[in-house]
């Protein structure tokens, strides 16, 4: 049976959905997206994801439209979980909004057009083996633009970086702007240095990861010293631990970088404790602590 997706107001089998060739998402990558987890029919940190989507729409200067109202998008996602029989267990929810359909020209359409909204759900298997045993990563230069805080569908540098990691037998590419560790191709990067949990600060150079915020708050609550300060590539070989966070990752310890062992070569105590607490929070399916909506 084909899965049911949502496309601009309609629920229909994915193989019947059609995107207009003049859609600005297709032509220009003119849109934003979110990837969310659901557990037993509840969106994990749904509000934080939808808030980030709204910030992305504002960042791309989208006009306000009822089709992209957060409450409407949230009910669409929940309805899809129901329609696809995903109200139990782990699921991944994908949500994408593009500027809509208009004759091709770089500038925004002259007359307001309805944004294209696409949402889909799939069953998800958490990467438990990697979480338990750790995994390898590579480093590579960060070739992206200067607004990485916007979760746009322009993902070519991320796609290339992840492909290079795969070809090297690694699960992720840790991106470097010159020598500064920014983030991974689809994850945020943490290191433990001198007993301090460090990660890049919330600037335009990184995506402000929802999982990153939760893990930072868990580290703080556990009494671990935490610092949002960029990690220099030269510090990586000195790190006691390195780990990644993200919606499809939860938290995965990195035990090798560019073929070199990190710390003991096994998942470290901080990563193991934070993973355990993170999974417990998710299992409770209770709302995560309200640390996510930090105003700037
Ligand atoms: N990616 N950094 C980048 C560049 C990302 O694309 C992602 C998420 C993250 C982690 O953010 P969060 O914790 O909010 O998922 C960091 C999603 C999973 C994706 O592209 O599918």
PDB file of C-alpha atoms and ligand atoms in Angstrom:
ATOM      1  CA  UNK A   1       0.000   0.000   0.000  1.00  0.00           C
ATOM      2  CA  UNK A   2       1.339   3.393  -0.981  1.00  0.00           C
ATOM      3  CA  UNK A   3       1.863   5.793   1.920  1.00  0.00           C
ATOM      4  CA  UNK A   4      -0.326   8.824   2.261  1.00  0.00           C
ATOM      5  CA  UNK A   5       1.339  12.208   2.016  1.00  0.00           C
ATOM      6  CA  UNK A   6       0.057  15.746   2.339  1.00  0.00           C
ATOM      7  CA  UNK A   7       0.460  18.203  -0.542  1.00  0.00           C
ATOM      8  CA  UNK A   8      -1.000  21.705  -0.280  1.00  0.00           C
ATOM      9  CA  UNK A   9      -4.226  20.834   1.476  1.00  0.00           C
ATOM     10  CA  UNK A  10      -4.745  17.327   0.065  1.00  0.00           C
ATOM     11  CA  UNK A  11      -4.010  13.927   1.585  1.00  0.00           C
ATOM     12  CA  UNK A  12      -3.205  11.454  -1.167  1.00  0.00           C
ATOM     13  CA  UNK A  13      -1.094   8.386  -1.992  1.00  0.00           C
ATOM     14  CA  UNK A  14       2.522   9.459  -2.600  1.00  0.00           C
ATOM     15  CA  UNK A  15       2.525   7.955  -6.100  1.00  0.00           C
ATOM     16  CA  UNK A  16      -0.380  10.195  -7.083  1.00  0.00           C
ATOM     17  CA  UNK A  17       1.170  13.435  -5.812  1.00  0.00           C
ATOM     18  CA  UNK A  18       2.444  15.848  -8.488  1.00  0.00           C
ATOM     19  CA  UNK A  19       4.717  18.847  -8.037  1.00  0.00           C
ATOM     20  CA  UNK A  20       4.302  21.626 -10.593  1.00  0.00           C
ATOM     21  CA  UNK A  21       7.439  22.078 -12.725  1.00  0.00           C
ATOM     22  CA  UNK A  22       7.205  25.823 -12.021  1.00  0.00           C
ATOM     23  CA  UNK A  23       7.392  25.282  -8.259  1.00  0.00           C
ATOM     24  CA  UNK A  24      10.115  27.567  -6.893  1.00  0.00           C
ATOM     25  CA  UNK A  25      11.291  24.778  -4.627  1.00  0.00           C
ATOM     26  CA  UNK A  26      12.021  22.655  -7.700  1.00  0.00           C
ATOM     27  CA  UNK A  27      13.547  25.513  -9.730  1.00  0.00           C
ATOM     28  CA  UNK A  28      15.446  27.493  -7.089  1.00  0.00           C
ATOM     29  CA  UNK A  29      15.484  25.448  -3.883  1.00  0.00           C
ATOM     30  CA  UNK A  30      13.364  28.340  -2.593  1.00  0.00           C
ATOM     31  CA  UNK A  31      12.005  26.804   0.592  1.00  0.00           C
ATOM     32  CA  UNK A  32      12.568  25.495   4.084  1.00  0.00           C
ATOM     33  CA  UNK A  33      12.014  22.141   5.752  1.00  0.00           C
ATOM     34  CA  UNK A  34      11.893  20.358   9.086  1.00  0.00           C
ATOM     35  CA  UNK A  35      12.582  16.747  10.025  1.00  0.00           C
ATOM     36  CA  UNK A  36      10.837  15.771  13.256  1.00  0.00           C
ATOM     37  CA  UNK A  37      10.564  12.626  15.304  1.00  0.00           C
ATOM     38  CA  UNK A  38       7.306  11.222  16.553  1.00  0.00           C
ATOM     39  CA  UNK A  39       6.964   8.619  19.256  1.00  0.00           C
ATOM     40  CA  UNK A  40       3.636   6.888  19.824  1.00  0.00           C
ATOM     41  CA  UNK A  41       1.856   9.585  17.869  1.00  0.00           C
ATOM     42  CA  UNK A  42       3.428  12.543  19.728  1.00  0.00           C
ATOM     43  CA  UNK A  43       5.712  15.004  17.948  1.00  0.00           C
ATOM     44  CA  UNK A  44       8.948  15.239  19.905  1.00  0.00           C
ATOM     45  CA  UNK A  45       9.644  18.929  20.499  1.00  0.00           C
ATOM     46  CA  UNK A  46       7.122  19.769  17.776  1.00  0.00           C
ATOM     47  CA  UNK A  47       6.765  23.377  18.957  1.00  0.00           C
ATOM     48  CA  UNK A  48      10.492  24.022  18.732  1.00  0.00           C
ATOM     49  CA  UNK A  49      10.645  22.573  15.202  1.00  0.00           C
ATOM     50  CA  UNK A  50       7.650  24.592  14.045  1.00  0.00           C
ATOM     51  CA  UNK A  51       9.056  27.754  15.593  1.00  0.00           C
ATOM     52  CA  UNK A  52      12.316  27.192  13.717  1.00  0.00           C
ATOM     53  CA  UNK A  53      10.314  26.694  10.511  1.00  0.00           C
ATOM     54  CA  UNK A  54       8.543  30.027  11.095  1.00  0.00           C
ATOM     55  CA  UNK A  55      11.892  31.720  11.669  1.00  0.00           C
ATOM     56  CA  UNK A  56      13.149  30.153   8.432  1.00  0.00           C
ATOM     57  CA  UNK A  57      10.132  31.446   6.516  1.00  0.00           C
ATOM     58  CA  UNK A  58      10.736  34.916   7.936  1.00  0.00           C
ATOM     59  CA  UNK A  59      14.440  34.638   7.103  1.00  0.00           C
ATOM     60  CA  UNK A  60      13.573  33.868   3.471  1.00  0.00           C
ATOM     61  CA  UNK A  61      11.091  36.793   3.500  1.00  0.00           C
ATOM     62  CA  UNK A  62       8.039  34.622   2.846  1.00  0.00           C
ATOM     63  CA  UNK A  63       4.700  36.383   3.110  1.00  0.00           C
ATOM     64  CA  UNK A  64       2.454  35.268   5.950  1.00  0.00           C
ATOM     65  CA  UNK A  65      -0.099  32.717   4.746  1.00  0.00           C
ATOM     66  CA  UNK A  66      -2.674  30.621   6.649  1.00  0.00           C
ATOM     67  CA  UNK A  67      -1.338  27.457   4.934  1.00  0.00           C
ATOM     68  CA  UNK A  68       1.889  27.771   6.939  1.00  0.00           C
ATOM     69  CA  UNK A  69       0.332  28.530  10.288  1.00  0.00           C
ATOM     70  CA  UNK A  70       2.091  26.414  12.951  1.00  0.00           C
ATOM     71  CA  UNK A  71      -1.129  24.988  14.402  1.00  0.00           C
ATOM     72  CA  UNK A  72      -2.320  23.943  10.917  1.00  0.00           C
ATOM     73  CA  UNK A  73       1.047  22.324  10.119  1.00  0.00           C
ATOM     74  CA  UNK A  74       1.088  20.495  13.420  1.00  0.00           C
ATOM     75  CA  UNK A  75      -2.381  19.013  12.872  1.00  0.00           C
ATOM     76  CA  UNK A  76      -1.392  17.989   9.346  1.00  0.00           C
ATOM     77  CA  UNK A  77       1.569  16.041  10.757  1.00  0.00           C
ATOM     78  CA  UNK A  78      -0.569  14.345  13.417  1.00  0.00           C
ATOM     79  CA  UNK A  79      -3.227  13.443  10.846  1.00  0.00           C
ATOM     80  CA  UNK A  80      -0.580  11.887   8.606  1.00  0.00           C
ATOM     81  CA  UNK A  81       0.684   9.723  11.469  1.00  0.00           C
ATOM     82  CA  UNK A  82      -2.862   8.460  11.891  1.00  0.00           C
ATOM     83  CA  UNK A  83      -3.478   7.874   8.187  1.00  0.00           C
ATOM     84  CA  UNK A  84      -0.233   5.908   7.883  1.00  0.00           C
ATOM     85  CA  UNK A  85      -0.804   3.804  10.965  1.00  0.00           C
ATOM     86  CA  UNK A  86       2.170   5.356  12.750  1.00  0.00           C
ATOM     87  CA  UNK A  87       0.557   6.196  16.060  1.00  0.00           C
ATOM     88  CA  UNK A  88       2.690   3.581  17.761  1.00  0.00           C
ATOM     89  CA  UNK A  89       6.455   3.394  17.791  1.00  0.00           C
ATOM     90  CA  UNK A  90       9.032   5.668  16.195  1.00  0.00           C
ATOM     91  CA  UNK A  91       8.305   7.708  13.082  1.00  0.00           C
ATOM     92  CA  UNK A  92       9.977  10.468  11.110  1.00  0.00           C
ATOM     93  CA  UNK A  93       7.918  13.426   9.979  1.00  0.00           C
ATOM     94  CA  UNK A  94       9.146  15.525   7.059  1.00  0.00           C
ATOM     95  CA  UNK A  95       7.696  18.956   6.403  1.00  0.00           C
ATOM     96  CA  UNK A  96       8.641  21.261   3.535  1.00  0.00           C
ATOM     97  CA  UNK A  97       7.347  24.674   2.479  1.00  0.00           C
ATOM     98  CA  UNK A  98       8.317  26.352  -0.786  1.00  0.00           C
ATOM     99  CA  UNK A  99       7.477  29.845  -2.046  1.00  0.00           C
ATOM    100  CA  UNK A 100       4.991  28.283  -4.469  1.00  0.00           C
ATOM    101  CA  UNK A 101       4.380  28.140  -8.206  1.00  0.00           C
ATOM    102  CA  UNK A 102       5.198  31.059 -10.500  1.00  0.00           C
ATOM    103  CA  UNK A 103       6.758  31.618 -13.904  1.00  0.00           C
ATOM    104  CA  UNK A 104      10.519  31.370 -13.486  1.00  0.00           C
ATOM    105  CA  UNK A 105      12.230  34.604 -12.498  1.00  0.00           C
ATOM    106  CA  UNK A 106      14.763  35.030  -9.729  1.00  0.00           C
ATOM    107  CA  UNK A 107      12.842  37.726  -7.883  1.00  0.00           C
ATOM    108  CA  UNK A 108       9.758  36.851  -5.836  1.00  0.00           C
ATOM    109  CA  UNK A 109       6.479  36.414  -7.776  1.00  0.00           C
ATOM    110  CA  UNK A 110       4.827  39.803  -8.510  1.00  0.00           C
ATOM    111  CA  UNK A 111       1.445  38.636  -7.261  1.00  0.00           C
ATOM    112  CA  UNK A 112       1.246  36.703  -4.004  1.00  0.00           C
ATOM    113  CA  UNK A 113       1.099  32.929  -4.591  1.00  0.00           C
ATOM    114  CA  UNK A 114       0.125  30.161  -2.213  1.00  0.00           C
ATOM    115  CA  UNK A 115       3.157  28.419  -0.695  1.00  0.00           C
ATOM    116  CA  UNK A 116       3.505  24.717  -1.477  1.00  0.00           C
ATOM    117  CA  UNK A 117       3.271  22.608   1.667  1.00  0.00           C
ATOM    118  CA  UNK A 118       4.475  19.018   1.583  1.00  0.00           C
ATOM    119  CA  UNK A 119       4.473  16.638   4.555  1.00  0.00           C
ATOM    120  CA  UNK A 120       5.220  12.939   4.819  1.00  0.00           C
ATOM    121  CA  UNK A 121       5.713  10.352   7.534  1.00  0.00           C
ATOM    122  CA  UNK A 122       7.761   7.144   7.574  1.00  0.00           C
ATOM    123  CA  UNK A 123       8.508   4.490  10.155  1.00  0.00           C
ATOM    124  CA  UNK A 124      11.858   5.118  11.821  1.00  0.00           C
ATOM    125  CA  UNK A 125      14.398   2.770  13.344  1.00  0.00           C
ATOM    126  CA  UNK A 126      16.635   4.580  15.851  1.00  0.00           C
ATOM    127  CA  UNK A 127      20.366   3.955  15.215  1.00  0.00           C
ATOM    128  CA  UNK A 128      20.885   2.004  18.456  1.00  0.00           C
ATOM    129  CA  UNK A 129      23.986   0.094  17.367  1.00  0.00           C
ATOM    130  CA  UNK A 130      25.846   3.317  16.508  1.00  0.00           C
ATOM    131  CA  UNK A 131      24.613   4.961  19.704  1.00  0.00           C
ATOM    132  CA  UNK A 132      25.971   2.107  21.777  1.00  0.00           C
ATOM    133  CA  UNK A 133      29.249   1.416  20.021  1.00  0.00           C
ATOM    134  CA  UNK A 134      30.112   4.770  18.491  1.00  0.00           C
ATOM    135  CA  UNK A 135      31.052   5.521  14.908  1.00  0.00           C
ATOM    136  CA  UNK A 136      33.646   7.143  12.671  1.00  0.00           C
ATOM    137  CA  UNK A 137      33.555  10.652  11.195  1.00  0.00           C
ATOM    138  CA  UNK A 138      35.741  12.583   8.781  1.00  0.00           C
ATOM    139  CA  UNK A 139      36.502  16.302   8.684  1.00  0.00           C
ATOM    140  CA  UNK A 140      36.064  18.430   5.619  1.00  0.00           C
ATOM    141  CA  UNK A 141      35.798  22.089   4.724  1.00  0.00           C
ATOM    142  CA  UNK A 142      32.401  23.715   5.241  1.00  0.00           C
ATOM    143  CA  UNK A 143      31.404  24.952   1.798  1.00  0.00           C
ATOM    144  CA  UNK A 144      28.016  26.399   2.714  1.00  0.00           C
ATOM    145  CA  UNK A 145      26.676  29.945   2.637  1.00  0.00           C
ATOM    146  CA  UNK A 146      26.538  32.370   5.561  1.00  0.00           C
ATOM    147  CA  UNK A 147      22.968  31.635   6.773  1.00  0.00           C
ATOM    148  CA  UNK A 148      23.290  28.064   7.997  1.00  0.00           C
ATOM    149  CA  UNK A 149      20.809  28.926  10.752  1.00  0.00           C
ATOM    150  CA  UNK A 150      18.073  28.786   8.087  1.00  0.00           C
ATOM    151  CA  UNK A 151      17.003  25.212   7.392  1.00  0.00           C
ATOM    152  CA  UNK A 152      16.634  25.655   3.648  1.00  0.00           C
ATOM    153  CA  UNK A 153      16.174  22.865   1.134  1.00  0.00           C
ATOM    154  CA  UNK A 154      19.428  23.953  -0.552  1.00  0.00           C
ATOM    155  CA  UNK A 155      21.438  21.015   0.736  1.00  0.00           C
ATOM    156  CA  UNK A 156      24.070  20.329  -1.927  1.00  0.00           C
ATOM    157  CA  UNK A 157      27.125  21.039   0.244  1.00  0.00           C
ATOM    158  CA  UNK A 158      25.594  18.825   2.950  1.00  0.00           C
ATOM    159  CA  UNK A 159      24.839  16.080   0.394  1.00  0.00           C
ATOM    160  CA  UNK A 160      28.406  16.150  -0.939  1.00  0.00           C
ATOM    161  CA  UNK A 161      29.903  16.157   2.563  1.00  0.00           C
ATOM    162  CA  UNK A 162      27.797  13.181   3.657  1.00  0.00           C
ATOM    163  CA  UNK A 163      28.675  11.298   0.477  1.00  0.00           C
ATOM    164  CA  UNK A 164      32.405  11.856   1.124  1.00  0.00           C
ATOM    165  CA  UNK A 165      31.912  10.536   4.664  1.00  0.00           C
ATOM    166  CA  UNK A 166      30.177   7.419   3.351  1.00  0.00           C
ATOM    167  CA  UNK A 167      32.912   6.791   0.822  1.00  0.00           C
ATOM    168  CA  UNK A 168      35.424   6.973   3.697  1.00  0.00           C
ATOM    169  CA  UNK A 169      33.441   4.421   5.737  1.00  0.00           C
ATOM    170  CA  UNK A 170      32.285   7.126   8.174  1.00  0.00           C
ATOM    171  CA  UNK A 171      28.789   8.160   9.271  1.00  0.00           C
ATOM    172  CA  UNK A 172      29.245  11.915   9.202  1.00  0.00           C
ATOM    173  CA  UNK A 173      31.401  14.761   7.914  1.00  0.00           C
ATOM    174  CA  UNK A 174      32.424  17.253  10.596  1.00  0.00           C
ATOM    175  CA  UNK A 175      32.536  20.595   8.826  1.00  0.00           C
ATOM    176  CA  UNK A 176      35.354  23.109   9.323  1.00  0.00           C
ATOM    177  CA  UNK A 177      35.270  26.811   8.437  1.00  0.00           C
ATOM    178  CA  UNK A 178      39.017  27.204   8.091  1.00  0.00           C
ATOM    179  CA  UNK A 179      39.858  25.619  11.455  1.00  0.00           C
ATOM    180  CA  UNK A 180      36.578  26.182  13.269  1.00  0.00           C
ATOM    181  CA  UNK A 181      34.369  23.130  13.812  1.00  0.00           C
ATOM    182  CA  UNK A 182      30.886  24.311  12.855  1.00  0.00           C
ATOM    183  CA  UNK A 183      28.629  21.226  12.716  1.00  0.00           C
ATOM    184  CA  UNK A 184      28.010  18.020  10.770  1.00  0.00           C
ATOM    185  CA  UNK A 185      26.230  17.647   7.419  1.00  0.00           C
ATOM    186  CA  UNK A 186      22.997  16.892   9.314  1.00  0.00           C
ATOM    187  CA  UNK A 187      24.044  16.977  12.968  1.00  0.00           C
ATOM    188  CA  UNK A 188      25.493  19.309  15.589  1.00  0.00           C
ATOM    189  CA  UNK A 189      28.949  18.505  16.950  1.00  0.00           C
ATOM    190  CA  UNK A 190      30.001  18.408  20.610  1.00  0.00           C
ATOM    191  CA  UNK A 191      33.411  17.724  22.160  1.00  0.00           C
ATOM    192  CA  UNK A 192      34.503  17.182  25.749  1.00  0.00           C
ATOM    193  CA  UNK A 193      37.731  19.103  26.345  1.00  0.00           C
ATOM    194  CA  UNK A 194      39.347  19.271  29.768  1.00  0.00           C
ATOM    195  CA  UNK A 195      36.107  17.978  31.307  1.00  0.00           C
ATOM    196  CA  UNK A 196      34.001  20.735  29.664  1.00  0.00           C
ATOM    197  CA  UNK A 197      31.193  19.950  27.188  1.00  0.00           C
ATOM    198  CA  UNK A 198      31.781  22.317  24.249  1.00  0.00           C
ATOM    199  CA  UNK A 199      29.790  23.089  21.117  1.00  0.00           C
ATOM    200  CA  UNK A 200      29.656  25.918  18.567  1.00  0.00           C
ATOM    201  CA  UNK A 201      27.599  28.906  19.774  1.00  0.00           C
ATOM    202  CA  UNK A 202      24.225  29.710  18.241  1.00  0.00           C
ATOM    203  CA  UNK A 203      25.373  31.901  15.357  1.00  0.00           C
ATOM    204  CA  UNK A 204      24.435  31.985  11.655  1.00  0.00           C
ATOM    205  CA  UNK A 205      27.249  29.466  10.984  1.00  0.00           C
ATOM    206  CA  UNK A 206      25.229  26.554  12.356  1.00  0.00           C
ATOM    207  CA  UNK A 207      21.708  25.224  12.457  1.00  0.00           C
ATOM    208  CA  UNK A 208      20.280  25.827  15.910  1.00  0.00           C
ATOM    209  CA  UNK A 209      19.553  22.164  16.438  1.00  0.00           C
ATOM    210  CA  UNK A 210      16.573  21.208  18.543  1.00  0.00           C
ATOM    211  CA  UNK A 211      18.422  18.137  19.859  1.00  0.00           C
ATOM    212  CA  UNK A 212      21.486  20.295  20.581  1.00  0.00           C
ATOM    213  CA  UNK A 213      19.407  22.517  22.875  1.00  0.00           C
ATOM    214  CA  UNK A 214      17.906  19.569  24.723  1.00  0.00           C
ATOM    215  CA  UNK A 215      21.317  17.927  25.192  1.00  0.00           C
ATOM    216  CA  UNK A 216      22.813  21.215  26.427  1.00  0.00           C
ATOM    217  CA  UNK A 217      20.030  21.524  28.978  1.00  0.00           C
ATOM    218  CA  UNK A 218      20.472  17.893  30.043  1.00  0.00           C
ATOM    219  CA  UNK A 219      24.216  18.462  30.478  1.00  0.00           C
ATOM    220  CA  UNK A 220      23.531  21.572  32.559  1.00  0.00           C
ATOM    221  CA  UNK A 221      20.935  19.748  34.668  1.00  0.00           C
ATOM    222  CA  UNK A 222      23.446  16.926  35.271  1.00  0.00           C
ATOM    223  CA  UNK A 223      25.929  19.485  36.596  1.00  0.00           C
ATOM    224  CA  UNK A 224      28.397  19.064  33.733  1.00  0.00           C
ATOM    225  CA  UNK A 225      30.402  22.165  32.823  1.00  0.00           C
ATOM    226  CA  UNK A 226      29.062  23.424  29.482  1.00  0.00           C
ATOM    227  CA  UNK A 227      30.477  26.049  27.154  1.00  0.00           C
ATOM    228  CA  UNK A 228      29.002  27.271  23.875  1.00  0.00           C
ATOM    229  CA  UNK A 229      32.370  28.138  22.367  1.00  0.00           C
ATOM    230  CA  UNK A 230      33.680  27.059  18.982  1.00  0.00           C
ATOM    231  CA  UNK A 231      36.061  24.099  18.860  1.00  0.00           C
ATOM    232  CA  UNK A 232      39.299  24.521  16.911  1.00  0.00           C
ATOM    233  CA  UNK A 233      40.189  21.629  14.570  1.00  0.00           C
ATOM    234  CA  UNK A 234      43.543  21.427  16.375  1.00  0.00           C
ATOM    235  CA  UNK A 235      41.651  20.641  19.595  1.00  0.00           C
ATOM    236  CA  UNK A 236      39.884  17.608  18.120  1.00  0.00           C
ATOM    237  CA  UNK A 237      42.819  15.196  18.637  1.00  0.00           C
ATOM    238  CA  UNK A 238      42.915  16.302  22.294  1.00  0.00           C
ATOM    239  CA  UNK A 239      39.203  15.731  22.936  1.00  0.00           C
ATOM    240  CA  UNK A 240      38.276  13.181  25.589  1.00  0.00           C
ATOM    241  CA  UNK A 241      34.984  12.660  23.748  1.00  0.00           C
ATOM    242  CA  UNK A 242      33.230  13.812  20.585  1.00  0.00           C
ATOM    243  CA  UNK A 243      29.556  13.235  19.855  1.00  0.00           C
ATOM    244  CA  UNK A 244      26.855  14.255  17.397  1.00  0.00           C
ATOM    245  CA  UNK A 245      23.254  15.240  18.035  1.00  0.00           C
ATOM    246  CA  UNK A 246      20.271  15.488  15.712  1.00  0.00           C
ATOM    247  CA  UNK A 247      16.712  14.427  15.073  1.00  0.00           C
ATOM    248  CA  UNK A 248      17.690  11.252  13.206  1.00  0.00           C
ATOM    249  CA  UNK A 249      20.788  10.703  15.365  1.00  0.00           C
ATOM    250  CA  UNK A 250      19.618  11.396  18.926  1.00  0.00           C
ATOM    251  CA  UNK A 251      23.203  11.253  20.199  1.00  0.00           C
ATOM    252  CA  UNK A 252      25.966   9.205  18.591  1.00  0.00           C
ATOM    253  CA  UNK A 253      29.471   9.049  20.094  1.00  0.00           C
ATOM    254  CA  UNK A 254      32.286   9.550  17.582  1.00  0.00           C
ATOM    255  CA  UNK A 255      35.165   7.217  18.321  1.00  0.00           C
ATOM    256  CA  UNK A 256      37.360   7.872  15.246  1.00  0.00           C
ATOM    257  CA  UNK A 257      37.956  11.062  13.290  1.00  0.00           C
ATOM    258  CA  UNK A 258      39.903  10.907  10.024  1.00  0.00           C
ATOM    259  CA  UNK A 259      41.077   7.426  11.022  1.00  0.00           C
ATOM    260  CA  UNK A 260      42.434   8.603  14.385  1.00  0.00           C
ATOM    261  CA  UNK A 261      41.039   7.321  17.674  1.00  0.00           C
ATOM    262  CA  UNK A 262      39.077   9.764  19.843  1.00  0.00           C
ATOM    263  CA  UNK A 263      39.803   9.472  23.586  1.00  0.00           C
ATOM    264  CA  UNK A 264      39.689   5.834  24.669  1.00  0.00           C
ATOM    265  CA  UNK A 265      38.288   4.760  21.283  1.00  0.00           C
ATOM    266  CA  UNK A 266      35.018   3.828  23.006  1.00  0.00           C
ATOM    267  CA  UNK A 267      31.908   5.922  23.764  1.00  0.00           C
ATOM    268  CA  UNK A 268      32.825   8.111  26.732  1.00  0.00           C
ATOM    269  CA  UNK A 269      30.987   8.550  30.051  1.00  0.00           C
ATOM    270  CA  UNK A 270      29.491  11.978  29.223  1.00  0.00           C
ATOM    271  CA  UNK A 271      28.073  10.806  25.896  1.00  0.00           C
ATOM    272  CA  UNK A 272      26.673   7.626  27.435  1.00  0.00           C
ATOM    273  CA  UNK A 273      25.010   9.500  30.286  1.00  0.00           C
ATOM    274  CA  UNK A 274      23.544  12.200  28.038  1.00  0.00           C
ATOM    275  CA  UNK A 275      22.247   9.605  25.566  1.00  0.00           C
ATOM    276  CA  UNK A 276      20.591   7.653  28.345  1.00  0.00           C
ATOM    277  CA  UNK A 277      18.907  10.788  29.714  1.00  0.00           C
ATOM    278  CA  UNK A 278      17.871  11.905  26.255  1.00  0.00           C
ATOM    279  CA  UNK A 279      16.265   8.554  25.446  1.00  0.00           C
ATOM    280  CA  UNK A 280      14.510   8.553  28.817  1.00  0.00           C
ATOM    281  CA  UNK A 281      13.035  11.992  28.070  1.00  0.00           C
ATOM    282  CA  UNK A 282      11.824  10.794  24.706  1.00  0.00           C
ATOM    283  CA  UNK A 283      10.362   7.603  26.159  1.00  0.00           C
ATOM    284  CA  UNK A 284       8.406   9.628  28.681  1.00  0.00           C
ATOM    285  CA  UNK A 285       7.032  11.425  25.617  1.00  0.00           C
ATOM    286  CA  UNK A 286       6.671  14.325  28.007  1.00  0.00           C
ATOM    287  CA  UNK A 287       7.423  17.755  26.639  1.00  0.00           C
ATOM    288  CA  UNK A 288      11.138  18.487  26.868  1.00  0.00           C
ATOM    289  CA  UNK A 289      12.219  21.254  29.235  1.00  0.00           C
ATOM    290  CA  UNK A 290      11.264  24.716  28.075  1.00  0.00           C
ATOM    291  CA  UNK A 291      14.792  25.749  27.257  1.00  0.00           C
ATOM    292  CA  UNK A 292      14.260  25.710  23.545  1.00  0.00           C
ATOM    293  CA  UNK A 293      12.525  28.976  22.934  1.00  0.00           C
ATOM    294  CA  UNK A 294      15.375  31.224  23.948  1.00  0.00           C
ATOM    295  CA  UNK A 295      14.839  34.718  22.718  1.00  0.00           C
ATOM    296  CA  UNK A 296      17.880  36.465  21.366  1.00  0.00           C
TER     297      UNK A 296
HETATM  298  N1  LIG B   1      19.027  17.659   9.990  1.00  0.00           N
HETATM  299  N2  LIG B   1      22.782  20.638  11.584  1.00  0.00           N
HETATM  300  C1  LIG B   1      22.276  20.432  10.351  1.00  0.00           C
HETATM  301  C2  LIG B   1      22.994  21.022   9.184  1.00  0.00           C
HETATM  302  C3  LIG B   1      21.100  19.682  10.185  1.00  0.00           C
HETATM  303  O1  LIG B   1      20.596  19.488   8.954  1.00  0.00           O
HETATM  304  C4  LIG B   1      20.473  19.110  11.327  1.00  0.00           C
HETATM  305  C5  LIG B   1      19.226  18.294  11.214  1.00  0.00           C
HETATM  306  C6  LIG B   1      21.049  19.350  12.595  1.00  0.00           C
HETATM  307  C7  LIG B   1      20.414  18.830  13.852  1.00  0.00           C
HETATM  308  O2  LIG B   1      19.268  19.580  14.161  1.00  0.00           O
HETATM  309  P1  LIG B   1      18.045  18.940  14.946  1.00  0.00           P
HETATM  310  O3  LIG B   1      18.571  18.474  16.239  1.00  0.00           O
HETATM  311  O4  LIG B   1      17.089  20.062  15.075  1.00  0.00           O
HETATM  312  O5  LIG B   1      17.537  17.797  14.105  1.00  0.00           O
HETATM  313  C8  LIG B   1      22.189  20.124  12.680  1.00  0.00           C
HETATM  314  C9  LIG B   1      17.839  16.867   9.752  1.00  0.00           C
HETATM  315  C10 LIG B   1      17.719  15.703  10.669  1.00  0.00           C
HETATM  316  C11 LIG B   1      17.775  16.483   8.291  1.00  0.00           C
HETATM  317  O6  LIG B   1      18.319  17.233   7.483  1.00  0.00           O
HETATM  318  O7  LIG B   1      17.161  15.457   7.952  1.00  0.00           O
END
